[in-house]
One Martini backbone bead per residue (centre of mass of N, CA, C, O) as a GRO file, in nm:
protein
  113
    1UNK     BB    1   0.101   0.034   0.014
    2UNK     BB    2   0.039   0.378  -0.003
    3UNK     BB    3   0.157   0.691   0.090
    4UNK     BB    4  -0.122   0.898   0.139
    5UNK     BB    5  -0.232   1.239   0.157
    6UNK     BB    6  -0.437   1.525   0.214
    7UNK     BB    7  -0.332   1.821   0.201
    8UNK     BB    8  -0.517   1.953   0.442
    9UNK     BB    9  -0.328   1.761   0.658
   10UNK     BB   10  -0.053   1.917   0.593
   11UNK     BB   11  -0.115   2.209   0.588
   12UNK     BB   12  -0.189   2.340   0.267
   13UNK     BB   13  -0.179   2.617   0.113
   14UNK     BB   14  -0.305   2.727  -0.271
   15UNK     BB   15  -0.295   3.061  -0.364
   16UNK     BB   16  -0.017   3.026  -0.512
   17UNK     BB   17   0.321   2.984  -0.648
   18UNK     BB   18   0.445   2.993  -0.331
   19UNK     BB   19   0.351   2.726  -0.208
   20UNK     BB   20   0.419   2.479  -0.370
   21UNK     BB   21   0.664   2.406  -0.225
   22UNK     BB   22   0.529   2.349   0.031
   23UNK     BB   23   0.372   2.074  -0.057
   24UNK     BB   24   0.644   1.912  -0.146
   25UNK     BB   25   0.763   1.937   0.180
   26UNK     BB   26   0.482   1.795   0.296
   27UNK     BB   27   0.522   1.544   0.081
   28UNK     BB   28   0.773   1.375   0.176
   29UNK     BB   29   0.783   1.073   0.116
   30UNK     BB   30   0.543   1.083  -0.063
   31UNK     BB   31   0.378   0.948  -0.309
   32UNK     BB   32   0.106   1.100  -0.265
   33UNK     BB   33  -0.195   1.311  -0.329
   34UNK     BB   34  -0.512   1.485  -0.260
   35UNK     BB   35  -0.676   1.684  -0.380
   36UNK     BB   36  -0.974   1.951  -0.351
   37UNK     BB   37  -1.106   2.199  -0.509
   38UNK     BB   38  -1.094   2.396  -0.252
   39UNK     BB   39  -0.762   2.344  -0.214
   40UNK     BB   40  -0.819   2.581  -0.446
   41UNK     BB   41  -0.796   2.830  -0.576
   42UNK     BB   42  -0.980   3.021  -0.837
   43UNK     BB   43  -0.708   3.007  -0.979
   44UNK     BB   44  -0.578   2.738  -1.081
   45UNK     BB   45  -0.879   2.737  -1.216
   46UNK     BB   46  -0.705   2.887  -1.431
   47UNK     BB   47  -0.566   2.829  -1.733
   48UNK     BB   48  -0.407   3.137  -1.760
   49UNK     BB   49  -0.206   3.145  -1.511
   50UNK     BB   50  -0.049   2.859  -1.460
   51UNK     BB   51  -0.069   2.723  -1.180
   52UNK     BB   52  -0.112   2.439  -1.243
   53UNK     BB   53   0.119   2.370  -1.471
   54UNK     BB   54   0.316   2.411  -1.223
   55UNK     BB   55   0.245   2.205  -1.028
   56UNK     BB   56   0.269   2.006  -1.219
   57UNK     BB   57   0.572   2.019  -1.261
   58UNK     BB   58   0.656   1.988  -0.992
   59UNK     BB   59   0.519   1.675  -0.949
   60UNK     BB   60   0.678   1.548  -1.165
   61UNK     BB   61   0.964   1.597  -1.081
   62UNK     BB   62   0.882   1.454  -0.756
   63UNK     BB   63   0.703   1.223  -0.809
   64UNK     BB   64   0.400   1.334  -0.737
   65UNK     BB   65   0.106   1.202  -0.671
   66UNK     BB   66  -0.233   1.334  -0.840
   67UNK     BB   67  -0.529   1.400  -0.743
   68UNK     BB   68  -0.823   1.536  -0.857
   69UNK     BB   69  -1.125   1.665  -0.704
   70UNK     BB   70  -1.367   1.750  -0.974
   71UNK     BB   71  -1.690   1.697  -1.017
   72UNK     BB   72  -1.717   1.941  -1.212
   73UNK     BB   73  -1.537   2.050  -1.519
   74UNK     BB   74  -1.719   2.244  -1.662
   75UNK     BB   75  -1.718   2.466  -1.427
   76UNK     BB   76  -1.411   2.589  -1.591
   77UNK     BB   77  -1.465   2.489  -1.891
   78UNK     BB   78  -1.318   2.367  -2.173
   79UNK     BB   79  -1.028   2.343  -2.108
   80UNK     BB   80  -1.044   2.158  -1.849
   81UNK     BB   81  -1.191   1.935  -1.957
   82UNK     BB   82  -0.963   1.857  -2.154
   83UNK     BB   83  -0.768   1.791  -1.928
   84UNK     BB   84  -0.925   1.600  -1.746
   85UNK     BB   85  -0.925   1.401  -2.003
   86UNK     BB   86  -0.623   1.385  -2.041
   87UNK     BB   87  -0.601   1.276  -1.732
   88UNK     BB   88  -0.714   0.973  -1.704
   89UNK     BB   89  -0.434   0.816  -1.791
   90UNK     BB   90  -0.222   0.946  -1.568
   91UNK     BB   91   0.032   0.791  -1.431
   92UNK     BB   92   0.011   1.070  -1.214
   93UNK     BB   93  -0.196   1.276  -1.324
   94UNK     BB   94  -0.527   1.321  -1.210
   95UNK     BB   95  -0.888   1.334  -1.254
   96UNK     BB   96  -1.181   1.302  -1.015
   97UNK     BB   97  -1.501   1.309  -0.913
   98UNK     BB   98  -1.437   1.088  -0.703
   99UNK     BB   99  -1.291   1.040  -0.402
  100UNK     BB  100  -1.306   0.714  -0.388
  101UNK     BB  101  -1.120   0.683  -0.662
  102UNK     BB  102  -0.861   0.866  -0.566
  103UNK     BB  103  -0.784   0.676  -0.350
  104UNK     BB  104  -0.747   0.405  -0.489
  105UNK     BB  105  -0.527   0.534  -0.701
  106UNK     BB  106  -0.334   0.594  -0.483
  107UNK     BB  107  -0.324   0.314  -0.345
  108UNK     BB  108  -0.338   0.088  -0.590
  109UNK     BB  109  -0.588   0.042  -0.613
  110UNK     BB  110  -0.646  -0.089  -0.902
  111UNK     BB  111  -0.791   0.068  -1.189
  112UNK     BB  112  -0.880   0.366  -1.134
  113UNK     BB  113  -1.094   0.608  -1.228
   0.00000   0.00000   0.00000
């Protein structure tokens, strides 16, 4: 079983890009971590901004599984909604409705979606 814990249980807010470092280093250790919509502020949910992006390739980088669960990715626009399903079967960053599937694939069990 892998080592994964909720963003939120780390104590770790995402308001800006100057976060995302605390955030690898409050997960250091960790396989992955499960963010949840509330968990980012509405500019990271706004991919003109950039911020989505840069957390990606830090969590990239650090070798970081993070689940996102945006119950309607829709609700973001159709640019979201698109990078939403282009990362439905992503080695390591997923988008998925239900938590309880964003934990069963962070934790390795089975083939979750």
């Amino acid at each position: 079983m892998r080592d994964v814990a909720a963003v939120s249980d780390l104590g770790v807010a995402l308001r800006a890009a100057a976060d995302i470092p605390g955030l690898i280093g409050a997960a250091w250790g960790l396989d992955g971590v499960l963010l949840r919509e509330a968990d980012l502020v509405p500019a990271f949910l706004d991919l003109r901004t950039g911020l989505l992006g840069e957390l990606f390739q830090k969590c990239a980088t650090y070798r970081l599984a993070v689940a996102f669960v945006v119950p309607d990715p829709a609700a973001h626009g159709e640019r979201f909604t698109e990078l939403a399903r282009e990362h439905v079967a992503h080695p390591q960053i997923r988008f998925f409705r239900e938590e309880g599937v964003a934990w069963a694939w962070l934790k390795g069990e089975g083939t979750a979606r």
